[in-house]
Coordinates of C-alpha atoms and ligand atoms in Angstrom, one line a residue:
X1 CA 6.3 7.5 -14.1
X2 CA 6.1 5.1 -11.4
X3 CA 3.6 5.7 -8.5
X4 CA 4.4 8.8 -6.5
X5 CA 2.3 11.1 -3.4
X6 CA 2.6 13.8 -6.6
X7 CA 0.0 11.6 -8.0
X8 CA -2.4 12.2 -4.9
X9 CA -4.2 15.3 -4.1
X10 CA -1.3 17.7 -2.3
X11 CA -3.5 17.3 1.3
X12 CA -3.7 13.0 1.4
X13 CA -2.4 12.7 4.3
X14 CA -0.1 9.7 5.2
X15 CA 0.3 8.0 8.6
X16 CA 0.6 5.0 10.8
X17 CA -1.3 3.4 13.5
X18 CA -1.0 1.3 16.5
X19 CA -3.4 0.2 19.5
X20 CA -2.7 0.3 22.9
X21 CA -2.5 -3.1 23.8
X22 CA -0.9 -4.1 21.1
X23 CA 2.2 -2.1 21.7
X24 CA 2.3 -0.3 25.1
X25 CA 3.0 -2.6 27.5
X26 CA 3.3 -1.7 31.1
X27 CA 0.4 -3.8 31.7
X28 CA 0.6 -2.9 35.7
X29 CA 2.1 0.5 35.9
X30 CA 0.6 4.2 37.1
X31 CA -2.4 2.8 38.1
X32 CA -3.9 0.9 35.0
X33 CA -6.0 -1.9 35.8
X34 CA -6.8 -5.4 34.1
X35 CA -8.9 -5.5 30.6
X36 CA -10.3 -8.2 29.2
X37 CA -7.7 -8.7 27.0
X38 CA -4.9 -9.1 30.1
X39 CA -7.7 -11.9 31.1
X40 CA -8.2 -13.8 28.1
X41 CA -4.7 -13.8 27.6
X42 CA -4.6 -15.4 31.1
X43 CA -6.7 -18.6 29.6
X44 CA -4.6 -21.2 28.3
X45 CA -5.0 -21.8 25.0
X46 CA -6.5 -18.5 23.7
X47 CA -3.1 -17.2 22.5
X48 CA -1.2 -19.4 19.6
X49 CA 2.1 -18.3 21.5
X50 CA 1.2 -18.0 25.1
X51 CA 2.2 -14.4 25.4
X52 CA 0.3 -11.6 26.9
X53 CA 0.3 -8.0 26.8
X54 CA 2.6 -7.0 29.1
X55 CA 5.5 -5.5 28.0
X56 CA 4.7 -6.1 24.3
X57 CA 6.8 -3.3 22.5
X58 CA 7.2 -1.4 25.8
X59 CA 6.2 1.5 24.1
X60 CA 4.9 3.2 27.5
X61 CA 8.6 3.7 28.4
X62 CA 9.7 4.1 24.2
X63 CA 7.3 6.5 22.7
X64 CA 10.0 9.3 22.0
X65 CA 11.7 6.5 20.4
X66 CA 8.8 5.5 18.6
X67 CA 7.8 9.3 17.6
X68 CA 11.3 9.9 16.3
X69 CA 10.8 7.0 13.8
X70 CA 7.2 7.8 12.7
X71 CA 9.0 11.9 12.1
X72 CA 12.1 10.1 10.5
X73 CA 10.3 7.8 8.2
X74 CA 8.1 11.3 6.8
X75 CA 4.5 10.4 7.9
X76 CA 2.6 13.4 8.7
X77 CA -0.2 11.4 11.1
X78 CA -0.2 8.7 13.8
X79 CA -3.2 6.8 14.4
X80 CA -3.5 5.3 18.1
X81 CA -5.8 4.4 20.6
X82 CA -6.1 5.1 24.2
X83 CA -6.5 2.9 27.2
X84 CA -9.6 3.0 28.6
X85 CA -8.0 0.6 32.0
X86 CA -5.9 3.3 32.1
X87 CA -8.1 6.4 32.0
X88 CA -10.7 5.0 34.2
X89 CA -9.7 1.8 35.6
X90 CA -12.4 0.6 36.9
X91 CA -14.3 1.8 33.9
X92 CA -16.6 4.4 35.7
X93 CA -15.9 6.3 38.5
X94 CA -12.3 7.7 39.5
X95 CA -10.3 8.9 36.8
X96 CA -6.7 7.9 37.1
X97 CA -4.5 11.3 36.1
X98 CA -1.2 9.6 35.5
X99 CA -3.3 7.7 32.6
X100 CA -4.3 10.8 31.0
X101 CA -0.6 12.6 31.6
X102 CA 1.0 9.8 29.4
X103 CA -1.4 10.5 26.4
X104 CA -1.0 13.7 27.0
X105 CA 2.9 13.8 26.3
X106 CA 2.2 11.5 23.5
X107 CA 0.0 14.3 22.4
X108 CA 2.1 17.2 22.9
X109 CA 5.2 15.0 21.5
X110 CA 3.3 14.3 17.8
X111 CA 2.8 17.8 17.8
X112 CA 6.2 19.0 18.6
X113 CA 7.6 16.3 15.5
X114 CA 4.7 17.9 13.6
X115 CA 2.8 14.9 13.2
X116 CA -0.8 15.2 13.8
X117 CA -2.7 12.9 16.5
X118 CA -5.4 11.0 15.3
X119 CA -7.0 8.9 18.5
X120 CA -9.4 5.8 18.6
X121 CA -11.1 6.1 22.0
X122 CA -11.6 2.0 21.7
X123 CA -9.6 -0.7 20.2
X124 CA -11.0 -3.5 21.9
X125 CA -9.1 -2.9 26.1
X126 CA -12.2 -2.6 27.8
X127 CA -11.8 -2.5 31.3
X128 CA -12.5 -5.7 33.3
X129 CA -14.5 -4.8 35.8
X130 CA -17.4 -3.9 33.2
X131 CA -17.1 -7.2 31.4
X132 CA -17.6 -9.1 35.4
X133 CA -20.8 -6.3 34.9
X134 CA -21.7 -7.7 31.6
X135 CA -19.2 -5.9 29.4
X136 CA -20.9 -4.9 26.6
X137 CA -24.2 -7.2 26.4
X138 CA -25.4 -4.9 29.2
X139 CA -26.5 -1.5 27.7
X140 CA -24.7 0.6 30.5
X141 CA -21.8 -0.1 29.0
X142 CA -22.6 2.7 26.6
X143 CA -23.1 4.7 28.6
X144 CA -19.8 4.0 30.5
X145 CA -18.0 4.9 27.3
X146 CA -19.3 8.3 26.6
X147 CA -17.9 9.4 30.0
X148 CA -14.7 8.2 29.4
X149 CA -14.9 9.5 26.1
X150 CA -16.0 12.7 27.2
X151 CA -13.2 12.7 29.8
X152 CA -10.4 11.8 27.1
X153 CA -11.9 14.6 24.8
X154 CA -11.9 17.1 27.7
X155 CA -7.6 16.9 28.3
X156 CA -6.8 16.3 24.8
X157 CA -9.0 18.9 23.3
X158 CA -8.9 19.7 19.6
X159 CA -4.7 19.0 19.6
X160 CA -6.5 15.7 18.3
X161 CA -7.1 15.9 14.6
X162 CA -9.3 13.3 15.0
X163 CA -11.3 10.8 17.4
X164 CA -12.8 7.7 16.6
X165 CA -15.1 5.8 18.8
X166 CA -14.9 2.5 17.6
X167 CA -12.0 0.5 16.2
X168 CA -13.8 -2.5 14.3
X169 CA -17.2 -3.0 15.6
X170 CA -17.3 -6.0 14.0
X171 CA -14.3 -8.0 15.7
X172 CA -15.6 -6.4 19.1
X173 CA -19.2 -7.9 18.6
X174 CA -19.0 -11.2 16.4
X175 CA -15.2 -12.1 16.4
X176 CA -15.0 -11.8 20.0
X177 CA -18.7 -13.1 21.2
X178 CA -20.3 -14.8 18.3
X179 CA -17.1 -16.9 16.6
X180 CA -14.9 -16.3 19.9
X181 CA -11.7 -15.6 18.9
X182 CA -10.9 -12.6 20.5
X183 CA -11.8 -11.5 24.7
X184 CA -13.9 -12.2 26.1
X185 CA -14.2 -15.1 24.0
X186 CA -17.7 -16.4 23.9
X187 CA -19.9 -18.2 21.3
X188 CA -23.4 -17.1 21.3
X189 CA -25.1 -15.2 18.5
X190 CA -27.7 -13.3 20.4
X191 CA -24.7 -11.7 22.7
X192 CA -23.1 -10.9 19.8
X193 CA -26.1 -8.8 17.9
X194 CA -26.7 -7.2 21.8
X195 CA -22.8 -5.9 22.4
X196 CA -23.3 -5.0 17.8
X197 CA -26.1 -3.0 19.1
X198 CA -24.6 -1.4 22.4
X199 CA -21.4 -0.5 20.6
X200 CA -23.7 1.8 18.0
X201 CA -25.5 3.1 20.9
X202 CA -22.1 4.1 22.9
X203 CA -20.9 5.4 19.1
X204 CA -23.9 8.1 19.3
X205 CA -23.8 8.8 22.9
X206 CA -20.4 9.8 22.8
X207 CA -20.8 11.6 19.9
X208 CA -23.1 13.6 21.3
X209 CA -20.6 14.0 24.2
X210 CA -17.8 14.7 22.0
X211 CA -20.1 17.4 20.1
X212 CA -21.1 19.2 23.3
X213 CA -17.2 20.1 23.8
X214 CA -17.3 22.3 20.4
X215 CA -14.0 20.4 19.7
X216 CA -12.4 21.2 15.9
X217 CA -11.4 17.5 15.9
X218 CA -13.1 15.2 13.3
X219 CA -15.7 12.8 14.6
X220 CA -15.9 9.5 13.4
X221 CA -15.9 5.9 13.7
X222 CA -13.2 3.1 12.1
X223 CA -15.1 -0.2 10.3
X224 CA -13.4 -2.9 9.0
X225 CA -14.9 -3.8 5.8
X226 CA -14.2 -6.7 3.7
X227 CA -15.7 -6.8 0.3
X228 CA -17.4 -10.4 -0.6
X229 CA -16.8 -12.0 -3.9
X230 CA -19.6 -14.4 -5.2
X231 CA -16.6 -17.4 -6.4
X232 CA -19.0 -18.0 -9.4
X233 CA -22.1 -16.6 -11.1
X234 CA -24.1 -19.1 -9.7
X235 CA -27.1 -17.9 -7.9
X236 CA -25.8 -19.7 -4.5
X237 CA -22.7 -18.3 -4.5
X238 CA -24.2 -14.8 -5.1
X239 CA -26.9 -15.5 -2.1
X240 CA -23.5 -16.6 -0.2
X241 CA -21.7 -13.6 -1.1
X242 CA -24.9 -10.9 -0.2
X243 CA -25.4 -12.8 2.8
X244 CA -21.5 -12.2 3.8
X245 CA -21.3 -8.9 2.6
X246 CA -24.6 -8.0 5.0
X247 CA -23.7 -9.4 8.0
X248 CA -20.0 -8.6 7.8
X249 CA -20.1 -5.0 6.4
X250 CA -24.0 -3.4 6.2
X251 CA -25.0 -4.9 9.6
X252 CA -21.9 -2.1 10.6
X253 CA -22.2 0.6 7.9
X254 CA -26.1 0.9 7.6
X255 CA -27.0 1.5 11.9
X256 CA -24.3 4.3 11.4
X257 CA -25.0 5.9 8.3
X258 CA -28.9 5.3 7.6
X259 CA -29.8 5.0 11.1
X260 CA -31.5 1.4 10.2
X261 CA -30.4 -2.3 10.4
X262 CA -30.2 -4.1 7.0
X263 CA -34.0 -5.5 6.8
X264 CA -32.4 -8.5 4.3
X265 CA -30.2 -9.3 7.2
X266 CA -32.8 -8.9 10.1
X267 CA -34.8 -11.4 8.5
X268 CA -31.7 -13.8 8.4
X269 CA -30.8 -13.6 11.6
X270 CA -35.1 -13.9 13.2
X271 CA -36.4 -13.0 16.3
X272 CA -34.5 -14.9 18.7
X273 CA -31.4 -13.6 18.0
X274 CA -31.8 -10.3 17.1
X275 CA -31.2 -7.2 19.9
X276 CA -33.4 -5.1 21.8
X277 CA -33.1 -1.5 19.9
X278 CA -34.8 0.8 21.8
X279 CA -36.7 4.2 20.5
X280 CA -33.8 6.5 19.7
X281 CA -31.1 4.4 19.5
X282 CA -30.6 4.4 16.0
X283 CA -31.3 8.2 15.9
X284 CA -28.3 8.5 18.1
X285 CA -26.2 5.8 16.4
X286 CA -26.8 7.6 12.9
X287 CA -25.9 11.1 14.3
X288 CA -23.5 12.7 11.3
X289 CA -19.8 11.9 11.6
X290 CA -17.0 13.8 9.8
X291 CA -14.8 10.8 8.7
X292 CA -15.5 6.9 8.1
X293 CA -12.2 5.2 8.6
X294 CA -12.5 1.9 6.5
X295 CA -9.7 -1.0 7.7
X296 CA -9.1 -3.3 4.4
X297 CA -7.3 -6.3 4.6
X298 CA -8.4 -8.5 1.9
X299 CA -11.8 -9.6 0.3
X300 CA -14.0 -12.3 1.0
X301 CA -14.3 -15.1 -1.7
X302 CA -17.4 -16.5 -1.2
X303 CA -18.5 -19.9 -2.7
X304 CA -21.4 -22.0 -1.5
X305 CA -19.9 -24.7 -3.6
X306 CA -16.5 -25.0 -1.4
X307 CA -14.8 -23.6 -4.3
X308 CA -11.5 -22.2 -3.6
X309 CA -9.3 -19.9 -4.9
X310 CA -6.9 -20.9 -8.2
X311 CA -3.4 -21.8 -7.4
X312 CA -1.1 -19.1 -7.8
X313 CA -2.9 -17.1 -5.7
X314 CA -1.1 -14.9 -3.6
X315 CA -1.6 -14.9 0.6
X316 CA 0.0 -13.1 3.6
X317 CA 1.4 -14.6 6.5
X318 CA -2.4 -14.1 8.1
X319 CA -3.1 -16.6 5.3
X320 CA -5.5 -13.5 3.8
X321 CA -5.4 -13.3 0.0
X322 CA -3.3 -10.6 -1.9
X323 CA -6.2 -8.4 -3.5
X324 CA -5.6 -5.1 -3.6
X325 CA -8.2 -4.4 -6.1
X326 CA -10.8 -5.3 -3.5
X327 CA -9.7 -1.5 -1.8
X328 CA -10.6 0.5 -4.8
X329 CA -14.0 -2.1 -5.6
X330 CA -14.6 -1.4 -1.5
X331 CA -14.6 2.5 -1.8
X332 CA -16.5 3.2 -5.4
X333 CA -19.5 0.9 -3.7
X334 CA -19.4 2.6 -0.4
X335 CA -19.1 6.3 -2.6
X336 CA -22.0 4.9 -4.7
X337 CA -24.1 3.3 -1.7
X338 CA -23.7 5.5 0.9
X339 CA -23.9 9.3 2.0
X340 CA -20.1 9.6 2.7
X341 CA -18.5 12.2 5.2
X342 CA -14.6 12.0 4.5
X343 CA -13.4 8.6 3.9
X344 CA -9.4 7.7 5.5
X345 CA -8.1 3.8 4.8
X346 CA -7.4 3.9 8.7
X347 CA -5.5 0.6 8.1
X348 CA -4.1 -1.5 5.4
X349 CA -1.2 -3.9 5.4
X350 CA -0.1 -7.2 5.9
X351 CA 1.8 -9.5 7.8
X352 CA 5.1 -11.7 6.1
X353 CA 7.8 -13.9 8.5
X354 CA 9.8 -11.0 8.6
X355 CA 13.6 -12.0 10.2
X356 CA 16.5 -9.4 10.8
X357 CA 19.2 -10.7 8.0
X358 CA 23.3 -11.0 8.2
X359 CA 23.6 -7.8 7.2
X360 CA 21.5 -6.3 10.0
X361 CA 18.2 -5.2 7.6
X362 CA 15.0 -6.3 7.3
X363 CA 14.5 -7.0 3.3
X364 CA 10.8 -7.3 3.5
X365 CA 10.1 -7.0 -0.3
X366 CA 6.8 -8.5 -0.5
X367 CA 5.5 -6.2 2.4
X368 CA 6.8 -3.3 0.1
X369 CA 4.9 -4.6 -3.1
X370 CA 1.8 -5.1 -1.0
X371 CA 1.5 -1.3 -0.3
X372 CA 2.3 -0.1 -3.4
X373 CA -0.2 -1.9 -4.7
X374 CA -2.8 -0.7 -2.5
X375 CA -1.3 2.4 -2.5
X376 CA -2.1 2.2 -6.4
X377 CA -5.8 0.9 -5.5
X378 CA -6.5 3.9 -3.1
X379 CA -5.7 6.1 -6.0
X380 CA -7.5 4.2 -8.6
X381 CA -10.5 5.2 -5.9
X382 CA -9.7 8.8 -5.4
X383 CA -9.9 9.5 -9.8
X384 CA -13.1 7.4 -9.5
X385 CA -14.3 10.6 -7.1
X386 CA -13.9 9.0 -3.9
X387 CA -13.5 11.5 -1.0
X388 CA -10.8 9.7 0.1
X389 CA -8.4 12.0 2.2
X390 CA -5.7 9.5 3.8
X391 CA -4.6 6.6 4.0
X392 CA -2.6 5.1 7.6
X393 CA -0.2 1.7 7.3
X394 CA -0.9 -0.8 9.7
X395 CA 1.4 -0.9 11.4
X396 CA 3.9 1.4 12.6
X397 CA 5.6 -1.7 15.3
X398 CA 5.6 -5.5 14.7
X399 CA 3.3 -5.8 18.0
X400 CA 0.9 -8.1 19.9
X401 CA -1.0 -9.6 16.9
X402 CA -4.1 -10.7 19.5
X403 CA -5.0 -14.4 19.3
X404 CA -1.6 -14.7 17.2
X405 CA 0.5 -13.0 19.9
X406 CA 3.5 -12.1 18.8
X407 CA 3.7 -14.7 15.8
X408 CA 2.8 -12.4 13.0
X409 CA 4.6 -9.4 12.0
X410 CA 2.9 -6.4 10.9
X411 CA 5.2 -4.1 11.4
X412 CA 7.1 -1.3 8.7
X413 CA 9.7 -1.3 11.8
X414 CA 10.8 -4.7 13.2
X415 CA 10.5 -5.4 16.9
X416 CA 13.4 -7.6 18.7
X417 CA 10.8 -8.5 21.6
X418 CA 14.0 -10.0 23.5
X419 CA 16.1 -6.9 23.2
X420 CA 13.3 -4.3 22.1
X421 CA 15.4 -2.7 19.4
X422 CA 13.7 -1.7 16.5
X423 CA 15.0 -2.2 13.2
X424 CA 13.8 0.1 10.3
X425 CA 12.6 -2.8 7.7
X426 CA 13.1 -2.0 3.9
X427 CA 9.4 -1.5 3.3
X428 CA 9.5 1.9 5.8
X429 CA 12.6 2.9 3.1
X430 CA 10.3 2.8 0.1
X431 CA 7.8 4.2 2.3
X432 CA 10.1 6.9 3.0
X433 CA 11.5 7.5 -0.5
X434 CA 8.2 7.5 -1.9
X435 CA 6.8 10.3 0.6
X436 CA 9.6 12.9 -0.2
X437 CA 8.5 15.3 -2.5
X438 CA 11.5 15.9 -4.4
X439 CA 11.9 19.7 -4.2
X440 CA 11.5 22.0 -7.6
X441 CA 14.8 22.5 -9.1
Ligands
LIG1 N1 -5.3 -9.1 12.1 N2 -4.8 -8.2 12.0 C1 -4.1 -7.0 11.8 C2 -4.9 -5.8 12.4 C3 -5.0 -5.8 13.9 O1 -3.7 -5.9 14.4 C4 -5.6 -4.5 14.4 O2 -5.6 -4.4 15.8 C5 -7.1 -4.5 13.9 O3 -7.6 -3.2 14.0 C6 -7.3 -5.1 12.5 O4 -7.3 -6.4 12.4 C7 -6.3 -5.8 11.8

């Protein structure tokens, strides 16, 4: 029988997600102000396509649109974040109402297509008046975000299945300020470990906030987690592949769920680099959370040698290896290594050159194969006993692929960016077919 949602507990839930700059547009309107992403975008040179942010999928003016799709397509949850330069513009002080209203619809509008909200309080839109502050190499930061945390918490209230603090931790700490890829752009280790650190102090403060509002909403925080291959059985290659796997996944997982740094990887990084953790922080960091979304992408194939992968390999459009197998090795280690709350693949997908054909579709077959592939991985986890209780495409909308701008398609739906239609690509069919539970005879 080929692979059906009759093969996964009758409660796996199945959703989308999106982020807020990626997808909303309306970069200037009802009172949101500048992030450091409408900034970096400004630099020349920092996007591949010299595009920006502001009308991306125009989804501020859209979202019924949008909603109708995510209802039409049979997903049950929508993962998106909020944004925080339009909540708080300045990013403390005066809260801006109109910001709030428009998630609020949004809120209101999942609810009334029976699809359940599931919000990431930060994907990466910090406001830019805290990054001419410091951003977040300067510890108030933190606490900046558990206001507005506590503020979005307070008008969306428990309608939100879910609230996540954090959106990749790692791409906002050593993407964006060690390697420099992503806003604000900057290339300096110890900055990197300081905003790592400040980001798992803001997780716990706002926890705490979040707590104090006796919400039923699940608490949690979203890590991107990219299992690392050793390329051969060497004993470099496994060094390599440790050393990758701790500074790109435990460096993340272990602050938030043992309340310590990994002591292997303090040593790596020594003294000069390495943060200024404070008594309590990781007390507060480590606080229990009801969910751990995991974003998987691909693995990491690690050779000291400059080995490479064997031709035939598969890749996406991202130029990220096909390896779906990495999802199911990624969730039996974390179920064996860790105390787990609920686990939720809070992204997984791919991007292909996706084009509208003659006949008006989007035949995106590899995009198709990809998930059911994972789709098969996720499962392959769940009869290995791993609490794993949903799993959300990424992503709903082609959209603003950061540094790649609008060059890479991620989308199940297809984005005309001249026109903004939206065009239903075959992947959301499968998608769609393989979510309807066919009805007992
Ligand atoms: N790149 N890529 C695709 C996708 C990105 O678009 C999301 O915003 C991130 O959460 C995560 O990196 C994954």
């Amino acid at each position: 029988m080929p692979l059906s949602r009759q093969h996964f507990p009758s409660n796996f839930l199945w959703g989308t997600a999106t982020a807020s700059f990626q997808i909303e547009g309306a970069a200037h309107e009802d009172g949101r102000l500048p992030s450091i992403w409408d900034t970096f975008c400004a630099e020349p040179g920092r996007i591949s396509d010299g595009s920006n942010g502001d009308v991306a999928c125009d989804h501020y003016h859209r979202w019924e649109q949008d909603l109708d799709l995510i209802q039409s397509l049979g997903l049950s949850a929508y993962r998106f974040s909020i944004a925080w330069p339009r909540i708080i513009p300045t990013g403390t002080g005066a809260i801006n109402e109109a910001g709030l209203d428009f998630y609020d619809r949004l809120v209101d509008g999942l609810i009334a297509r029976g699809i359940q909200p599931h919000v990431t309080l930060y994907h990466w839109d910090l406001p830019q008046t805290l990054q001419d502050r410091g951003g977040w190499e300067n510890r108030d930061t933190a606490y900046a975000f558990a206001d507005y945390a506590a503020v979005v918490a307070a008008r969306l209230g428990d309608r939100v299945k879910s609230y996540a603090t954090f959106n990749e931790p790692w791409c906002v700490s050593i993407l964006s300020n060690e390697i420099g890829h992503h806003a604000p752009g900057k290339q300096d280790r110890k900055a990197a470990l300081a905003v790592a650190h400040h980001l798992h102090l803001a997780h716990g403060l706002a926890l705490s906030r979040l707590r104090a509002l006796n919400l039923t909403s699940q608490l949690g925080i979203v890590l991107n987690l990219t299992p690392a291959y050793p390329a051969t059985d060497n004993e470099a290659d496994r060094t390599a592949a440790t050393l990758a796997d701790g500074k790109g996944n435990r460096w993340f997982l272990d602050p938030i769920l043992k309340g310590q740094y990994p002591h292997d990887i303090w040593e790596h990084y020594g003294a000069e680099v390495l943060p200024n953790v404070l008594p309590g922080d990781l007390e507060l960091a480590s606080q229990p959370i009801d969910f751990l979304g995991v974003n998987y992408y691909s693995r990491a194939f690690v050779s000291a040698g400059g080995k490479t992968l064997p031709e035939g390999t598969e890749y996406t459009d991202m130029g990220w290896e096909v390896y779906p197998e990495g999802l199911r090795d990624l969730l039996v280690r974390l179920h064996r290594d860790y105390q787990l709350p609920d686990l939720y693949i809070t992204e997984n997908g791919a991007a292909y050159p996706d084009v509208v054909s003659e006949d008006g579709q989007v035949h995106d077959g590899e995009r198709t194969q990809y998930l059911q592939r994972h789709f098969q991985s996720a499962l392959d986890a769940v009869q290995a006993g791993v609490p794993l209780k949903g799993y959300f495409v990424w992503s709903l909308l082609d959209n603003f692929e950061w540094a790649f701008g609008y060059s890479k398609r991620f989308g199940i739906v297809h984005v005309d960016y001249a026109t903004q239609k939206r065009t239903v690509k075959d992947s959301a069919l499968w998608l769609r077919d393989f979510l309807r539970v066919p009805t007992p005879a």
